[in-house]
Coordinates of C-alpha atoms and ligand atoms in Angstrom, one line a residue:
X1 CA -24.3 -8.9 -16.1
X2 CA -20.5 -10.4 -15.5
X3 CA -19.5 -10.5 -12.4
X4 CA -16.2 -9.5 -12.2
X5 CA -15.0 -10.7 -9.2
X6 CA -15.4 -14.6 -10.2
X7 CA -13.9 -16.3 -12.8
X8 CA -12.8 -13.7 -14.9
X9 CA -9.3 -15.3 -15.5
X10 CA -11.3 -17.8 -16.7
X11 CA -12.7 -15.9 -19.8
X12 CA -11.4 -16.4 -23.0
X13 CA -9.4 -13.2 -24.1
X14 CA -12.2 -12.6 -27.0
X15 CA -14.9 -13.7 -23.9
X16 CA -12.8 -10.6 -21.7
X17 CA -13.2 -8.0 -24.6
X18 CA -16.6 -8.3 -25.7
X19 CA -17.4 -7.9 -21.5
X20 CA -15.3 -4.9 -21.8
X21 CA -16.7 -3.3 -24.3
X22 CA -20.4 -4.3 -23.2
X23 CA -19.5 -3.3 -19.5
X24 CA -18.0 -0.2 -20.8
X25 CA -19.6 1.1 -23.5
X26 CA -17.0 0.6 -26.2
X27 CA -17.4 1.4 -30.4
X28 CA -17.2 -0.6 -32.8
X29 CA -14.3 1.0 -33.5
X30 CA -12.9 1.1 -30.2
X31 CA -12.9 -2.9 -29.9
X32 CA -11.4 -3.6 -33.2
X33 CA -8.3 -1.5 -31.6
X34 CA -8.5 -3.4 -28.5
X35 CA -8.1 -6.2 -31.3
X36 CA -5.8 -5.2 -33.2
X37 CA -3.4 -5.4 -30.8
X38 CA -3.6 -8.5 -29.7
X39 CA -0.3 -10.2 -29.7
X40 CA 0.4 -13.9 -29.0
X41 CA 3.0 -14.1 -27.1
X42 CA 2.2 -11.0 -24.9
X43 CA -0.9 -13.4 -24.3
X44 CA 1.1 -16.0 -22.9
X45 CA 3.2 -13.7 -20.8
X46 CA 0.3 -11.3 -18.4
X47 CA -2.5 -12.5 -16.6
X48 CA -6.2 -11.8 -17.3
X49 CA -4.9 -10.7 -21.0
X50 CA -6.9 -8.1 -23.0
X51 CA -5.2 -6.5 -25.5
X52 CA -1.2 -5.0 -25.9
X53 CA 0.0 -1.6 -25.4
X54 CA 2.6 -0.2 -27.7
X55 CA 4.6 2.2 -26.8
X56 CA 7.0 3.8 -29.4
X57 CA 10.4 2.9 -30.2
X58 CA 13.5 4.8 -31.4
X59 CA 16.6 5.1 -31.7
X60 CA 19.5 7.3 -30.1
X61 CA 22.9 7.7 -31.8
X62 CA 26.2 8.8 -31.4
X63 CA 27.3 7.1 -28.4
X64 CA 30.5 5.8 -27.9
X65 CA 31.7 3.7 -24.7
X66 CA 35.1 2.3 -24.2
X67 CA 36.3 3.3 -27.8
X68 CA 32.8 1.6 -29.2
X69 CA 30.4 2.9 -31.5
X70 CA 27.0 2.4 -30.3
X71 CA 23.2 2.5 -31.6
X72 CA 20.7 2.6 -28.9
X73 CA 17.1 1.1 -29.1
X74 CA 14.8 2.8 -26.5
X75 CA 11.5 2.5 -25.6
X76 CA 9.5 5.9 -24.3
X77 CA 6.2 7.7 -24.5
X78 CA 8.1 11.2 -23.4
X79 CA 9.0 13.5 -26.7
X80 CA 12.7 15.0 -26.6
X81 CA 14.1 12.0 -24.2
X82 CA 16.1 10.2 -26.9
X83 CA 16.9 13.4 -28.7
X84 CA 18.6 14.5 -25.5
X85 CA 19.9 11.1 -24.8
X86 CA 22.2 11.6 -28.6
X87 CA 22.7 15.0 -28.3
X88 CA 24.6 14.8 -24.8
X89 CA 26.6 11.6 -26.2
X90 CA 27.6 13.8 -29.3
X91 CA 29.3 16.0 -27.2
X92 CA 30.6 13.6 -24.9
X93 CA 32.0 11.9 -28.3
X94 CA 33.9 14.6 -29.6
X95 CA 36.2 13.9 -26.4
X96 CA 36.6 10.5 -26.5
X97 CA 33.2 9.1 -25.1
X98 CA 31.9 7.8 -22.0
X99 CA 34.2 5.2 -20.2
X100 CA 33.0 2.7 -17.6
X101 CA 33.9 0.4 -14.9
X102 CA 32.5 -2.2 -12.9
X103 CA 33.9 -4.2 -9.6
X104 CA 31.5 -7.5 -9.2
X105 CA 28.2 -8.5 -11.0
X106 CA 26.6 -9.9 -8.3
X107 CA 22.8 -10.4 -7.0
X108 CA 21.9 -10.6 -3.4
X109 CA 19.6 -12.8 -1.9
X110 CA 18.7 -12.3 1.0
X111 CA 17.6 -15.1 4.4
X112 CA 16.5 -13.2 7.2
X113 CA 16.3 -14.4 10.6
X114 CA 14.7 -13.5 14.1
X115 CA 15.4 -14.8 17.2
X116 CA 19.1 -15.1 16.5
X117 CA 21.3 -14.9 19.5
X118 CA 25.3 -14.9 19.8
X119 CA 25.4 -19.1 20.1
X120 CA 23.1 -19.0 15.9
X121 CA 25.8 -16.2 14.7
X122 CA 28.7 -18.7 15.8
X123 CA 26.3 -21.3 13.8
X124 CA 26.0 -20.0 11.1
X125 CA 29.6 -18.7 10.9
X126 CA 30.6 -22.2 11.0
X127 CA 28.2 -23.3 8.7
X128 CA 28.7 -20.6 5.6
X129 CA 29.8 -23.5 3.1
X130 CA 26.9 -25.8 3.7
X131 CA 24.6 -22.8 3.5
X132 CA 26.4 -22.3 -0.5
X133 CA 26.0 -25.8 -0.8
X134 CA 22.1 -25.9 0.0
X135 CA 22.1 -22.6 -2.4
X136 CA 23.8 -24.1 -5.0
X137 CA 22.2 -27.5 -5.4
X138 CA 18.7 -25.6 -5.3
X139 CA 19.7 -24.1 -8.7
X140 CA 22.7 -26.3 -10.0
X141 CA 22.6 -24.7 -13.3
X142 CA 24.0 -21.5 -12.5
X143 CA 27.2 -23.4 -10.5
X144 CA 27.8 -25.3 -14.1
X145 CA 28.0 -21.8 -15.5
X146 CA 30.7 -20.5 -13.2
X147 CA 28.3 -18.7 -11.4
X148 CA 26.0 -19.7 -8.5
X149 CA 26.3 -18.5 -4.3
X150 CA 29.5 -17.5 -3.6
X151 CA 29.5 -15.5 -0.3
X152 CA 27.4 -15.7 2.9
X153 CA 27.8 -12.4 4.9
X154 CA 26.0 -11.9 8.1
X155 CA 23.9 -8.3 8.4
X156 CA 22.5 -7.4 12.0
X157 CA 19.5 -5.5 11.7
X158 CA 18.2 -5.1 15.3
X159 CA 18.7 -6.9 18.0
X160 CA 18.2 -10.8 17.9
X161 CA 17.6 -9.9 13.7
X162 CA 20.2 -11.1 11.5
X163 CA 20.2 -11.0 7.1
X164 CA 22.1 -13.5 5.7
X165 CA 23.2 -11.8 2.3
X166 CA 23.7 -14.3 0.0
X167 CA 26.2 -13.0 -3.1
X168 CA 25.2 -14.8 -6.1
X169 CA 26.5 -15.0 -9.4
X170 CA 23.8 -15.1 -12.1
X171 CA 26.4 -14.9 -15.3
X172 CA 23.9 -13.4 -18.0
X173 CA 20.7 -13.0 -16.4
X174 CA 19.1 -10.7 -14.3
X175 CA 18.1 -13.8 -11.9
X176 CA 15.7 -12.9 -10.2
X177 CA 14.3 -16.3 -10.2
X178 CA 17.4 -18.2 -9.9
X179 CA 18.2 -16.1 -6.6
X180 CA 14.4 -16.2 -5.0
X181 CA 14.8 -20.3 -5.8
X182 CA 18.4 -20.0 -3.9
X183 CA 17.0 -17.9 -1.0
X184 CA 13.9 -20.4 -0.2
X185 CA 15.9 -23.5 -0.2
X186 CA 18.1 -22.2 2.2
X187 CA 15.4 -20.5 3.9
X188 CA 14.3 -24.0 4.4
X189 CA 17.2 -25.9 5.7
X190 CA 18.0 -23.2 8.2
X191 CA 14.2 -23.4 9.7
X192 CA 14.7 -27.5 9.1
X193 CA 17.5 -26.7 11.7
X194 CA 15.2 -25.3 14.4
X195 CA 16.0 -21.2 13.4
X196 CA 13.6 -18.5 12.4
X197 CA 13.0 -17.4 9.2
X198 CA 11.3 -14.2 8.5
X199 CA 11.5 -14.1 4.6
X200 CA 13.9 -15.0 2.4
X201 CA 14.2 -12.9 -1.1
X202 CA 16.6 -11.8 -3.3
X203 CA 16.9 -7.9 -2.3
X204 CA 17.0 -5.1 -5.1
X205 CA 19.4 -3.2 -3.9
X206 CA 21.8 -4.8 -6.2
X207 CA 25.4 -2.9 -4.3
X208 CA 27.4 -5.7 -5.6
X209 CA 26.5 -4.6 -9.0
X210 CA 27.3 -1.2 -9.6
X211 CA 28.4 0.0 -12.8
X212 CA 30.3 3.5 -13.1
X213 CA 30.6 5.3 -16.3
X214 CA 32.3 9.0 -16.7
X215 CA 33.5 11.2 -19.1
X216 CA 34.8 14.3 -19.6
X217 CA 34.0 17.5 -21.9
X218 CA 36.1 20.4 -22.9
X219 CA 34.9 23.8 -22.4
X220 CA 35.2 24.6 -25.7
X221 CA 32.4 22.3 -26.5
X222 CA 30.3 23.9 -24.1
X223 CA 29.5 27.2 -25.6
X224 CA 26.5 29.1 -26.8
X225 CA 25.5 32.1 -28.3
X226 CA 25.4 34.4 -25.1
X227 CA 27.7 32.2 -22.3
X228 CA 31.3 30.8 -22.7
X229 CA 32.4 27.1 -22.3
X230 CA 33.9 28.3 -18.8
X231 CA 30.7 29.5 -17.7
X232 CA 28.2 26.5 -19.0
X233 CA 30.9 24.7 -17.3
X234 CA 30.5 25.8 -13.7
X235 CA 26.5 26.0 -13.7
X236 CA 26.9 22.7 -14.5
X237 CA 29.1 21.8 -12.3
X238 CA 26.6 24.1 -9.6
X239 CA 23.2 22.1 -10.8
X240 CA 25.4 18.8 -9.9
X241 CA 26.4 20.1 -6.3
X242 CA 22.3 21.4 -6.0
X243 CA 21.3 18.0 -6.1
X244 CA 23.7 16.3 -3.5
X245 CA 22.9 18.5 -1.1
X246 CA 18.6 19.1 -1.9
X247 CA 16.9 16.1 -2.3
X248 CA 13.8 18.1 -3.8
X249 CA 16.4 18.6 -7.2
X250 CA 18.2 15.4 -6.8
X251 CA 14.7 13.8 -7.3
X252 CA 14.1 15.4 -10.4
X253 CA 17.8 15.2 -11.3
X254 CA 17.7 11.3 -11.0
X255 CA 13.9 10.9 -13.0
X256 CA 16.2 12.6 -15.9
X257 CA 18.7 10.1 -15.7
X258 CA 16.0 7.0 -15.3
X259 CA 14.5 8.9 -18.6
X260 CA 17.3 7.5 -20.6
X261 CA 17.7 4.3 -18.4
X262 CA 14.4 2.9 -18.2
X263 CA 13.9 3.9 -22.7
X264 CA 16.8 1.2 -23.2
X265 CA 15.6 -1.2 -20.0
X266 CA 12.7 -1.7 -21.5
X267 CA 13.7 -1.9 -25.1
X268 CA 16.2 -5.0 -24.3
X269 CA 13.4 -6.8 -22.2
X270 CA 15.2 -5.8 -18.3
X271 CA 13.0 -5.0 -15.7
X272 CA 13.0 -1.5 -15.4
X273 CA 10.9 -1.2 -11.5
X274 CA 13.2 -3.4 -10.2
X275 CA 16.3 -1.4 -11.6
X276 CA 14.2 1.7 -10.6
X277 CA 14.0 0.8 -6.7
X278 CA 17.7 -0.2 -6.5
X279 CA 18.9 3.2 -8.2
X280 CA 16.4 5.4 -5.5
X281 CA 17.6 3.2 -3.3
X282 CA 21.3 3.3 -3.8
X283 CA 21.1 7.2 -4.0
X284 CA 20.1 7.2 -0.2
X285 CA 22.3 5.0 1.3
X286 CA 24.2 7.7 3.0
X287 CA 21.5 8.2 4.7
X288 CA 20.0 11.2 2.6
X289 CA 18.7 11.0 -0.9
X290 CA 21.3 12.4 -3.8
X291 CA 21.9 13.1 -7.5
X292 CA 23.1 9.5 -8.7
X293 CA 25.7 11.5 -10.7
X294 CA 28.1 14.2 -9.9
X295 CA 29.8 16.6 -12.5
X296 CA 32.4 19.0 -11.5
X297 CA 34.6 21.7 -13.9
X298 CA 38.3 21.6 -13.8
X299 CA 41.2 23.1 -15.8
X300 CA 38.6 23.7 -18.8
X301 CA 37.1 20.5 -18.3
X302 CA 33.5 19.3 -17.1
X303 CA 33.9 15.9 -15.7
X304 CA 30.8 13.9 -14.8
X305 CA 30.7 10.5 -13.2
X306 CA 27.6 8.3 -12.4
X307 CA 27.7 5.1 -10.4
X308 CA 24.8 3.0 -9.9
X309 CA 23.7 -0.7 -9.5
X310 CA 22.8 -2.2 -13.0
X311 CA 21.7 -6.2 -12.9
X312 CA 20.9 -6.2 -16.1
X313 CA 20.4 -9.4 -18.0
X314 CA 20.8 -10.7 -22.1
X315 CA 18.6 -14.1 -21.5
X316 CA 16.1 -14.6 -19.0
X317 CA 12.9 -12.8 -18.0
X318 CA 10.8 -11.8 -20.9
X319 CA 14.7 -11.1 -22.8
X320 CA 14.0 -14.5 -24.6
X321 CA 10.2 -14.6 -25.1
X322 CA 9.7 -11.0 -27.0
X323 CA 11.0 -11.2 -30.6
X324 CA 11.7 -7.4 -30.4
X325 CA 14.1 -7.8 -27.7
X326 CA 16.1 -10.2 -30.2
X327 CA 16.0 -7.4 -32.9
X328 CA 16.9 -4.7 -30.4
X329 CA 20.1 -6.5 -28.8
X330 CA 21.3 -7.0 -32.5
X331 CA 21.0 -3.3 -32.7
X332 CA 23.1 -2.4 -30.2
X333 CA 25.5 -5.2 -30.7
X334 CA 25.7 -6.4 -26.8
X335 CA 27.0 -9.4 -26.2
X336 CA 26.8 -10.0 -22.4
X337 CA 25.1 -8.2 -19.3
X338 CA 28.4 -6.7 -18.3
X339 CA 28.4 -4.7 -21.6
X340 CA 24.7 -4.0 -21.6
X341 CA 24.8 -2.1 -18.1
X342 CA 28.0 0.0 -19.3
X343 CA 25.9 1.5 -22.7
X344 CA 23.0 2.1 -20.0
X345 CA 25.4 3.9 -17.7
X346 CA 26.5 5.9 -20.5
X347 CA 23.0 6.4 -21.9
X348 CA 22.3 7.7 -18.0
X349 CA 24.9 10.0 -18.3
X350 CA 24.2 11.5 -21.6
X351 CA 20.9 12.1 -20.8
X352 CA 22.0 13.9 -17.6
X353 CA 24.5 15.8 -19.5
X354 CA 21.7 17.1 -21.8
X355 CA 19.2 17.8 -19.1
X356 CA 22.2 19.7 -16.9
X357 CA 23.4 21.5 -20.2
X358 CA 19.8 22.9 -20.7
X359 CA 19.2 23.7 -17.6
X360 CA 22.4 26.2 -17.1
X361 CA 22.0 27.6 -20.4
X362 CA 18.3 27.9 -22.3
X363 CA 16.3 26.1 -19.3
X364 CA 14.5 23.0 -20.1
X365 CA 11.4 24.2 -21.9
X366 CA 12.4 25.4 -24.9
X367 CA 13.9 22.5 -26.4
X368 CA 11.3 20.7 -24.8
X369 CA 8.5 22.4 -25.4
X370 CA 9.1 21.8 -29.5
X371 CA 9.1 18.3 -28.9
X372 CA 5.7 18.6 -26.7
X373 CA 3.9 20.6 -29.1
X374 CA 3.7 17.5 -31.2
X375 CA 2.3 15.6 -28.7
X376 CA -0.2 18.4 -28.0
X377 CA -0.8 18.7 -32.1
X378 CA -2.3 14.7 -31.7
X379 CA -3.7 15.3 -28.5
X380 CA -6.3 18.0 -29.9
X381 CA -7.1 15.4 -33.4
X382 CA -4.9 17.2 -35.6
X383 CA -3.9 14.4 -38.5
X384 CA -0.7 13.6 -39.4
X385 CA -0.5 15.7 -42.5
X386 CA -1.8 18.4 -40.0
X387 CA 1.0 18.0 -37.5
X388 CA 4.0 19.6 -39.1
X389 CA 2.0 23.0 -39.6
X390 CA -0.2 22.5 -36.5
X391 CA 3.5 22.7 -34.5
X392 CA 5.1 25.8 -36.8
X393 CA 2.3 27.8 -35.5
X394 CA 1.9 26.9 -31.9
X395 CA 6.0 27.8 -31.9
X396 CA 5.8 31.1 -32.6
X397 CA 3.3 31.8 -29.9
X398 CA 3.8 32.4 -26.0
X399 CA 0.8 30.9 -24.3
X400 CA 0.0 27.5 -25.4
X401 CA -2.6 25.8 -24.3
X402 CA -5.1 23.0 -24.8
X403 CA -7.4 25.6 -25.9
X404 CA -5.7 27.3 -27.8
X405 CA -3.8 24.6 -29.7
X406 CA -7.6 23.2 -30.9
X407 CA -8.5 27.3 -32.0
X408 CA -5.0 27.3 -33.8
X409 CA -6.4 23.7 -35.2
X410 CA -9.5 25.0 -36.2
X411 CA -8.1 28.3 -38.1
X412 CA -5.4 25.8 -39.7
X413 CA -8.1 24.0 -41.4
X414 CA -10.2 26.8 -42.7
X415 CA -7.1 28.1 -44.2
X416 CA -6.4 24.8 -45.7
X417 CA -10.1 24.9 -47.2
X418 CA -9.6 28.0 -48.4
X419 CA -6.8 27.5 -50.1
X420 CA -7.9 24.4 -51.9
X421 CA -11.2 26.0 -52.9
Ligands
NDP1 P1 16.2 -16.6 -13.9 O1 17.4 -16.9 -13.1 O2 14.9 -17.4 -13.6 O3 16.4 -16.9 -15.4 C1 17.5 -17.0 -16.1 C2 17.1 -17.9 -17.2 O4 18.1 -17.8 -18.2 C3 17.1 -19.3 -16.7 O5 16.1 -20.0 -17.4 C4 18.5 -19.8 -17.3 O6 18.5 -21.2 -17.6 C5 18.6 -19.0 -18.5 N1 20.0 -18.9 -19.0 C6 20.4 -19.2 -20.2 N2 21.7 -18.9 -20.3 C7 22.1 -18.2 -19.2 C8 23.3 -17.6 -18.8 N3 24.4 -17.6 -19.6 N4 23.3 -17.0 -17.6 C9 22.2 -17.1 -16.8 N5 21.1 -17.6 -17.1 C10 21.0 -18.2 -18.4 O7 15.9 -15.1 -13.7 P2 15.5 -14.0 -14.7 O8 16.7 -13.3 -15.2 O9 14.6 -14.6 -15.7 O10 14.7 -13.1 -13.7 C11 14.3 -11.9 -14.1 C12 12.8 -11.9 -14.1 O11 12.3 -12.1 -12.8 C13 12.3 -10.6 -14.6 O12 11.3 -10.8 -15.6 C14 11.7 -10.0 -13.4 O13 10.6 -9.2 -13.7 C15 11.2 -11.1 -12.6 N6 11.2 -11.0 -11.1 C16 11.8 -9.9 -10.5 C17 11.7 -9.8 -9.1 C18 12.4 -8.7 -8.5 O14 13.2 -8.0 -9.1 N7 12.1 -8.4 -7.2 C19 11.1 -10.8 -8.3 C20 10.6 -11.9 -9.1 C21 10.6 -12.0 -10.4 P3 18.6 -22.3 -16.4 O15 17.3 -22.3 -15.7 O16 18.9 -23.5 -17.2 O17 19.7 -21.9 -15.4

């Protein structure tokens, strides 16, 4: 019998499966899946490596930001997100698109000290450029770039605790790394000075690097079958006001937005949970927790807006190791980090717009629940030649459930039989 709790990491990865499957009771079957999907380079990149999860791919169209056409990769397991993410940039298109804009690209790293008292602020005041000089010359390469530490504010957190925020330019990258690297040296040098350092990090709450995208859409566009343009209009406008002032819908408000966000994070190699704390983050810093995008309806026109931080990367990180990655930034034809977090803006947007659009009009579920029903079709063994019919006939009922979807399963397949005999 392994034991787990010793040497595992020290298992081959064909050593690691057949304990898994012994441990665990796997088929034959079930371990030739396990290694199938192996993949080389994702061996190189986790620890304790088994085996690779895919999750599927597509693509969303019809975006357009600042006057460009756009064709977004984006990674998700959730049925009717990327649908939603083109179908809310079609009508955003047929008024010009989304348009963005963007003050600094900046990480922060932050040093923080304890024991600080008026005599270390006057310090460390006096002492900003050494402290970008002991930054910079931890991680030269970024300085050669242009970028590197270029600001050292002073934070007071309680008394006698002080962050030093170091602003640092990463050019392309995310730079995580780079910053962290940044943040210890001059962690170092300040404690080689006698202070008290408490940690010293880079800090995900990326507020120099916001990225704003809005757009507007004429009411005309806005009309269905039983509600005029005016009318989708103002519920939208409603929803959007709902979630600033109740954070029970701006949470679910926001997840709709990081839908779209995280698909094309992870399908250009950007680390989605660190993009995912800043954005939570950055809706509560007044103090109470908001929609991360507003909308509101003017002269005939819906206007939306969405600000949030974005420092995304095109190198670094797993960006330059997954070939996919490579394949997915040709897609979308992005050729620095600035342009990357305006499409994801945008793509934020449009999938807010969607979600918004449904909500005052249909409600969610019955766009929605079309998409799910295919998931539920696979979920209950129903083969792919099965699917297509499985879903017709779960769409024209009312109460679908698990049950039920295997019954409707079952009485598909008779009928098939019955038919061929
Ligand atoms: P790094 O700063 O370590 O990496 C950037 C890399 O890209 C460096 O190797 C750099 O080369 C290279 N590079 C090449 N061209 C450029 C360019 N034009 N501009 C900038 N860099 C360039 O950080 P990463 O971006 O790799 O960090 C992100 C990773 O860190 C993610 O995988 C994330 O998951 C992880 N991470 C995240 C944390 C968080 O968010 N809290 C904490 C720790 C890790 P050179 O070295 O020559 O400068």
């Amino acid at each position: 019998m392994a034991d787990w709790r010793h040497g595992f990491y020290k298992l081959t990865r064909a050593q690691r499966q057949s304990l898994v499957a012994r441990q665990f009771d796997l088929s034959a079957q079930q371990e030739q899946l396990l290694n199938q999907q192996v993949d080389p380079v994702n061996q190189e990149m986790v620890e304790n490596y088994l085996t690779s999860y895919h999750l599927p791919q597509g693509i969303a169209v019809n975006l357009v930001v600042d006057q460009q056409e756009y064709v977004v990769p984006m990674v998700t397991e959730e049925p009717s997100v990327i649908a939603a993410a083109s179908n809310g940039a079609k009508l955003v298109a047929k008024s010009g698109g989304f348009q963005t804009t963007a003050d600094t690209a900046m990480m922060i790293g932050q040093v923080v000290l304890t024991q600080v008292d008026n005599t270390i602020i006057d310090w460390l005041k006096q002492h900003e450029s050494e402290l970008l000089q002991v930054a910079n010359q931890a991680k030269p390469s970024m300085q050669r770039r242009g970028g590197g530490a270029k600001k050292a504010q002073l934070r007071s957190l309680k008394h006698g605790w002080v962050s030093i925020d170091l602003m640092i330019d990463t050019d392309e990258a995310m730079g995580a790394n780079s910053v962290n690297t940044m943040c210890e040296a001059v962690g170092n040098w300040l404690s080689d000075n006698g202070l008290h350092v408490l940690t010293a990090i880079l800090s995900n709450l990326a507020t120099q690097s916001l990225q704003t995208a809005t757009c507007k859409i004429n009411a005309a566009d806005l009309v269905t079958e039983s509600m005029s343009g005016d009318e989708v209009g103002q519920r939208i406008a409603d929803l959007s006001e709902l979630a600033q002032i109740d954070p029970y819908r701006a949470t679910t408000h926001n997840k709709g937005i990081m839908n779209g966000i995280d698909a094309v994070l992870i399908a250009t190699g950007n680390d989605w949970r660190a993009i995912e704390s800043g954005a939570h983050a950055y809706a509560a810093i007044g103090g109470v927790y908001k929609g991360l995008s507003t909308w509101r309806f003017e002269k005939s026109q819906l206007i939306g807006s969405i600000t949030l931080p974005l420092p995304v990367g095109i190198v670094g990180g797993s960006i330059d190791i997954v070939p996919l990655v490579k394949i997915n930034q040709r897609i979308m034809k992005v050729n620095s980090a600035q342009q990357l977090a305006q499409v994801i803006a945008s793509v934020g947007l449009a999938q807010n717009l969607a979600a918004l659009r449904a909500l005052a009009t249909n409600g969610i579920q019955v766009g929605h629940m079309k998409l799910q029903y295919r998931s539920l079709a696979l979920s209950v063994g129903a083969k792919p030649a099965e699917i297509d019919a499985l879903v017709a006939r779960l769409q024209n009922e009312q109460h679908v459930d698990h049950q039920f979807a295997i019954q409707e399963l079952e009485q598909l397949r008779k009928e098939l039989n019955n038919g061929r005999n």
